[in-house]
mmCIF file of C-alpha atoms in Angstrom:
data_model
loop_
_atom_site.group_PDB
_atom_site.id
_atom_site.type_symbol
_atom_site.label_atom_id
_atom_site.label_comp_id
_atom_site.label_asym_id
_atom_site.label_seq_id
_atom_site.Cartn_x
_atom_site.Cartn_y
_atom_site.Cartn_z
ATOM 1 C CA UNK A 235 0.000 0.000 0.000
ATOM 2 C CA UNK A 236 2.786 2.643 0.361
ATOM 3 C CA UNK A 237 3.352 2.543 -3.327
ATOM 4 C CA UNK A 238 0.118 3.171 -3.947
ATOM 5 C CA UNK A 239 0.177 6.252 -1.019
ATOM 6 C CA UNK A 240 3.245 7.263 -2.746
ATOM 7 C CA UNK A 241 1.832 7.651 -6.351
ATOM 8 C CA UNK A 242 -0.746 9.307 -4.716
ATOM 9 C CA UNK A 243 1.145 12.146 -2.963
ATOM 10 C CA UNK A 244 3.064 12.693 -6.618
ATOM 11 C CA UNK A 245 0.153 12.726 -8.243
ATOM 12 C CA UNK A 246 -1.625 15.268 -5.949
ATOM 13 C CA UNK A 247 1.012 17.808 -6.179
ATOM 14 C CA UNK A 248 1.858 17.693 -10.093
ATOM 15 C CA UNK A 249 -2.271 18.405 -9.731
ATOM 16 C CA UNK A 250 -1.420 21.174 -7.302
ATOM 17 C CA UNK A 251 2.001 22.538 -9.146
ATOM 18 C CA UNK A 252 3.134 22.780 -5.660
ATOM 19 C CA UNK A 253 7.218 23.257 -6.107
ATOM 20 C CA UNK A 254 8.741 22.753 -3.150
ATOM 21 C CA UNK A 255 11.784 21.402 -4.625
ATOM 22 C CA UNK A 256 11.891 18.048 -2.754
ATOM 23 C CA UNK A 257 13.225 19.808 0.234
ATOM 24 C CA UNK A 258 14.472 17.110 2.794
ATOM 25 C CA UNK A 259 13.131 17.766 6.224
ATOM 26 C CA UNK A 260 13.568 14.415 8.051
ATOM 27 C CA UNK A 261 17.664 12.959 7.944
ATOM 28 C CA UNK A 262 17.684 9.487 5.985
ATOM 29 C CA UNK A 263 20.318 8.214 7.832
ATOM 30 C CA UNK A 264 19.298 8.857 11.761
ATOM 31 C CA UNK A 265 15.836 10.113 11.655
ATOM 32 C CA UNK A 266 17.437 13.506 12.897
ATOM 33 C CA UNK A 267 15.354 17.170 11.743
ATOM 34 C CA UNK A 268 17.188 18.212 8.723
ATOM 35 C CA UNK A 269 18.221 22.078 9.266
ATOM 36 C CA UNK A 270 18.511 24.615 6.058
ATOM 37 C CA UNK A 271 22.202 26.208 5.817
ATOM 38 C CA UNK A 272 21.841 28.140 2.701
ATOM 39 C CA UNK A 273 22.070 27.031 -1.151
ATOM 40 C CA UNK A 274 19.910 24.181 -1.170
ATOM 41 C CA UNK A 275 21.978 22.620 1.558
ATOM 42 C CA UNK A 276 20.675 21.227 4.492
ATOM 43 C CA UNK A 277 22.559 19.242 7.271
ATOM 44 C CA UNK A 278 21.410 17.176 10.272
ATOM 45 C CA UNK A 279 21.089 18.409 13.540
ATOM 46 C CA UNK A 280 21.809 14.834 15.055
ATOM 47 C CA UNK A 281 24.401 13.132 12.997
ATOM 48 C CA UNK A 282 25.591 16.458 10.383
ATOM 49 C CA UNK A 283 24.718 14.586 7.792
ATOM 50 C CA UNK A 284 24.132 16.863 4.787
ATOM 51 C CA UNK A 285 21.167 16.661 2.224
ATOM 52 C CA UNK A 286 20.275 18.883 -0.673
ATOM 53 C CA UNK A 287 16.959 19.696 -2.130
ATOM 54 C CA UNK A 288 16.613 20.086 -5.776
ATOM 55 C CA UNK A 289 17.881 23.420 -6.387
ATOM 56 C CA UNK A 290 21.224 22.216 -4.095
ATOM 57 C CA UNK A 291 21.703 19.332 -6.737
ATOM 58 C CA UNK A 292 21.049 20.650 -9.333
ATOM 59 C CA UNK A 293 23.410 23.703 -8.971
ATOM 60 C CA UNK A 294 26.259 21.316 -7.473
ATOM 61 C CA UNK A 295 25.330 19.446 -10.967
ATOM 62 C CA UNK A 296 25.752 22.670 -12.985
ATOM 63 C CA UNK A 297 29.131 23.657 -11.291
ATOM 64 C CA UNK A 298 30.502 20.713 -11.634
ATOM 65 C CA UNK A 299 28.993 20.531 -15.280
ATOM 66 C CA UNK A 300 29.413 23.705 -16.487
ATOM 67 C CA UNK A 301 27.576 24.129 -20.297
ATOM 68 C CA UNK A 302 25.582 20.984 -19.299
ATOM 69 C CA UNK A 303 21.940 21.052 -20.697
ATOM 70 C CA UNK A 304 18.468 21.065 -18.600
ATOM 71 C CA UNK A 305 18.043 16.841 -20.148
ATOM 72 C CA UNK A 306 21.521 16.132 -19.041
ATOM 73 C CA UNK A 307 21.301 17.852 -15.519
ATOM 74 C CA UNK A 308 17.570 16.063 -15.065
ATOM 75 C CA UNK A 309 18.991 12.716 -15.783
ATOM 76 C CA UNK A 310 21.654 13.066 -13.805
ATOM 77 C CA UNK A 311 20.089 14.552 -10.379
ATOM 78 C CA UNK A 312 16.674 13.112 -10.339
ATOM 79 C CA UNK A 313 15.322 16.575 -10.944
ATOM 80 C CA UNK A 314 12.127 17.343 -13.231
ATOM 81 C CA UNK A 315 13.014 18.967 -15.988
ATOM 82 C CA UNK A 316 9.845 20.971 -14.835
ATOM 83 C CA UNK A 317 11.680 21.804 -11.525
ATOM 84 C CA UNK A 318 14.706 22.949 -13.886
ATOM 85 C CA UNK A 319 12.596 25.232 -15.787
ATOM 86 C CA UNK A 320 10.756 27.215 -12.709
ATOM 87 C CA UNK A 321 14.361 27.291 -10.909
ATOM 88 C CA UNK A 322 15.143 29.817 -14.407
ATOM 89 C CA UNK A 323 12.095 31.571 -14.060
ATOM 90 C CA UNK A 324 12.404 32.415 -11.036
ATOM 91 C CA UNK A 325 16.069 33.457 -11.782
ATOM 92 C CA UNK A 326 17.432 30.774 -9.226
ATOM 93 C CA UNK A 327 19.348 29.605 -12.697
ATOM 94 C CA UNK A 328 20.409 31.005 -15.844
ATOM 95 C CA UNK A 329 21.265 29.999 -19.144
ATOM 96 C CA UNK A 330 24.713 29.864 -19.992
ATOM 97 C CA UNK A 331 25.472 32.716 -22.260
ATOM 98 C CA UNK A 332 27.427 29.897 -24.434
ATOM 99 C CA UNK A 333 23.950 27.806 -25.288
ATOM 100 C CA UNK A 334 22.289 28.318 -28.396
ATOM 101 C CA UNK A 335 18.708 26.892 -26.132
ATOM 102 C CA UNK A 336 16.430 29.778 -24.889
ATOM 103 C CA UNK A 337 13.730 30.622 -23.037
ATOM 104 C CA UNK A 338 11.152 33.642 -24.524
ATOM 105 C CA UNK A 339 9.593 36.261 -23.094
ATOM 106 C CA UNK A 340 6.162 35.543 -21.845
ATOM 107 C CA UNK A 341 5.044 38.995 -22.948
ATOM 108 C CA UNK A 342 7.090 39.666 -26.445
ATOM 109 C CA UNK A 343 8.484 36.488 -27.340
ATOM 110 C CA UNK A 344 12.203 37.581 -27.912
ATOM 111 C CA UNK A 345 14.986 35.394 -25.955
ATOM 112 C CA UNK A 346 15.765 35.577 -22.735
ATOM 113 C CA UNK A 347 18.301 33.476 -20.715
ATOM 114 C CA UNK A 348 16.448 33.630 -17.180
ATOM 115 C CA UNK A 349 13.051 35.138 -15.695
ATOM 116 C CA UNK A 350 9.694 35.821 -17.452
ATOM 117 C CA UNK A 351 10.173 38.693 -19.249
ATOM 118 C CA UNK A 352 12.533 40.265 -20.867
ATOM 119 C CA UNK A 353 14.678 43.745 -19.564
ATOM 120 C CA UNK A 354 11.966 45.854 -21.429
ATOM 121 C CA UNK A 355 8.837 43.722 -20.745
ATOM 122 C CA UNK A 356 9.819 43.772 -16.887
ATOM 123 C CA UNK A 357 9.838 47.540 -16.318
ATOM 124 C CA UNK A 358 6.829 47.914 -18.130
ATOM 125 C CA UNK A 359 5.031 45.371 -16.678
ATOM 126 C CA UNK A 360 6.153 46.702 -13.079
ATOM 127 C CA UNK A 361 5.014 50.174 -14.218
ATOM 128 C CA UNK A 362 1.688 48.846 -14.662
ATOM 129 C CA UNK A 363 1.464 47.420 -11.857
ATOM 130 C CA UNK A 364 2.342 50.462 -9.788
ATOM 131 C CA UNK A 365 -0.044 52.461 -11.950
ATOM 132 C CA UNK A 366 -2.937 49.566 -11.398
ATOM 133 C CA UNK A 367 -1.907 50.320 -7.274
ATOM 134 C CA UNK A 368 -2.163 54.161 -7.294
ATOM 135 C CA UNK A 369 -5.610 53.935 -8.950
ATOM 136 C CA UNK A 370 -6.745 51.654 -6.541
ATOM 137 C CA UNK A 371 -5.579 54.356 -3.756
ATOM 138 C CA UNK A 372 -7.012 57.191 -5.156
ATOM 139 C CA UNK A 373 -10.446 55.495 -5.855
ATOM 140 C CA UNK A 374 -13.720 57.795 -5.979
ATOM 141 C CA UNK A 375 -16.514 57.625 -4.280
ATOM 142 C CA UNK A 376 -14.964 56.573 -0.687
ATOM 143 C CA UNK A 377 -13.676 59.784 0.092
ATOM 144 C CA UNK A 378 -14.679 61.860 3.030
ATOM 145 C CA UNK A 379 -14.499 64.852 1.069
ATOM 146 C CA UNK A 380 -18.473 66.286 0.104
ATOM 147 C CA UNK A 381 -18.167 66.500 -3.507
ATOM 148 C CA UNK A 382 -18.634 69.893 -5.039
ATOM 149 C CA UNK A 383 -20.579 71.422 -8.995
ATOM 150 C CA UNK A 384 -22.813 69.843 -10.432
ATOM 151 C CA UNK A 385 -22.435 66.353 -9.397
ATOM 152 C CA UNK A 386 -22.444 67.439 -5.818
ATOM 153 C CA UNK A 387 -25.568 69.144 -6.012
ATOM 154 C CA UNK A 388 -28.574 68.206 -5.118
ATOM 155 C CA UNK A 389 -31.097 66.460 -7.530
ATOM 156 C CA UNK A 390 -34.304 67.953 -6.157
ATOM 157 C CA UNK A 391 -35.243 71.513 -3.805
ATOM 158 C CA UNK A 392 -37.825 71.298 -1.444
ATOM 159 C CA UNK A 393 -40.263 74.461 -2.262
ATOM 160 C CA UNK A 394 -40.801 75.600 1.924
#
């Protein structure tokens, strides 16, 4: 039945996209907590053993294996290509400037060897966003101030 339990947890978070990089929490050899040191390193608290999560072994890989491609690096670490391709969006990795493999911007299309966007995409896609946030601030309508003309005044007098 742990197979089966097993299959199950994998399956549930592909579902879920969760990427949590396999990060090791519990030491394999003495059942010690596994405590993070930086890197994608982690080391025992019981016995020092040390454990990596995916991004650890899979940058070890890379410096180790400089030039080596994201098929070559997944075969060799046990890492999802997947894992290897959110690690570079998130700019944890970057392409070697040597490869002639890409990524493109998610806004422009043109190549880019880490992130989302490109240089030019980035700072206009942060611009909106602070644009979309200082409209919301200075919203209408919820301000304590009476409002003044026409659209202030009154729709009907009272004749007394």
């Amino acid at each position: 039945m742990p197979d089966r339990e097993e299959k199950a947890e994998q399956l549930r978070k592909e579902l879920l996209d969760e990427d949590n990089y396999n990060r090791p929490t519990i030491c394999a050899e003495c059942g010690g907590i596994m405590v993070f040191k930086g890197v994608g390193e982690y080391k025992c608290e019981k016995c020092g053993s040390v454990g990596y999560d995916d991004y650890g072994k899979t940058r070890n890989y890379i410096e180790h294996h400089p030039g080596a491609t994201m098929a070559e690096v997944a075969n060799e670490t046990g890492v999802a290509q997947k894992a290897i391709r959110s690690m570079i969006k998130e700019c944890r990795l970057e392409i070697a400037p040597s490869s002639n493999v890409f990524m493109r911007c998610e806004i422009c299309g043109t190549t880019i060897r880490f992130g989302r966007f490109c240089t030019k995409c980035e700072t206009a896609h942060h611009r909106e966003i602070e644009e979309r946030a200082r409209k919301k601030m200075n919203m209408t309508g919820f301000s304590m101030e009476k409002p003044t003309g026409e659209d202030g005044a009154k729709r009907f007098k009272r004749d007394a």
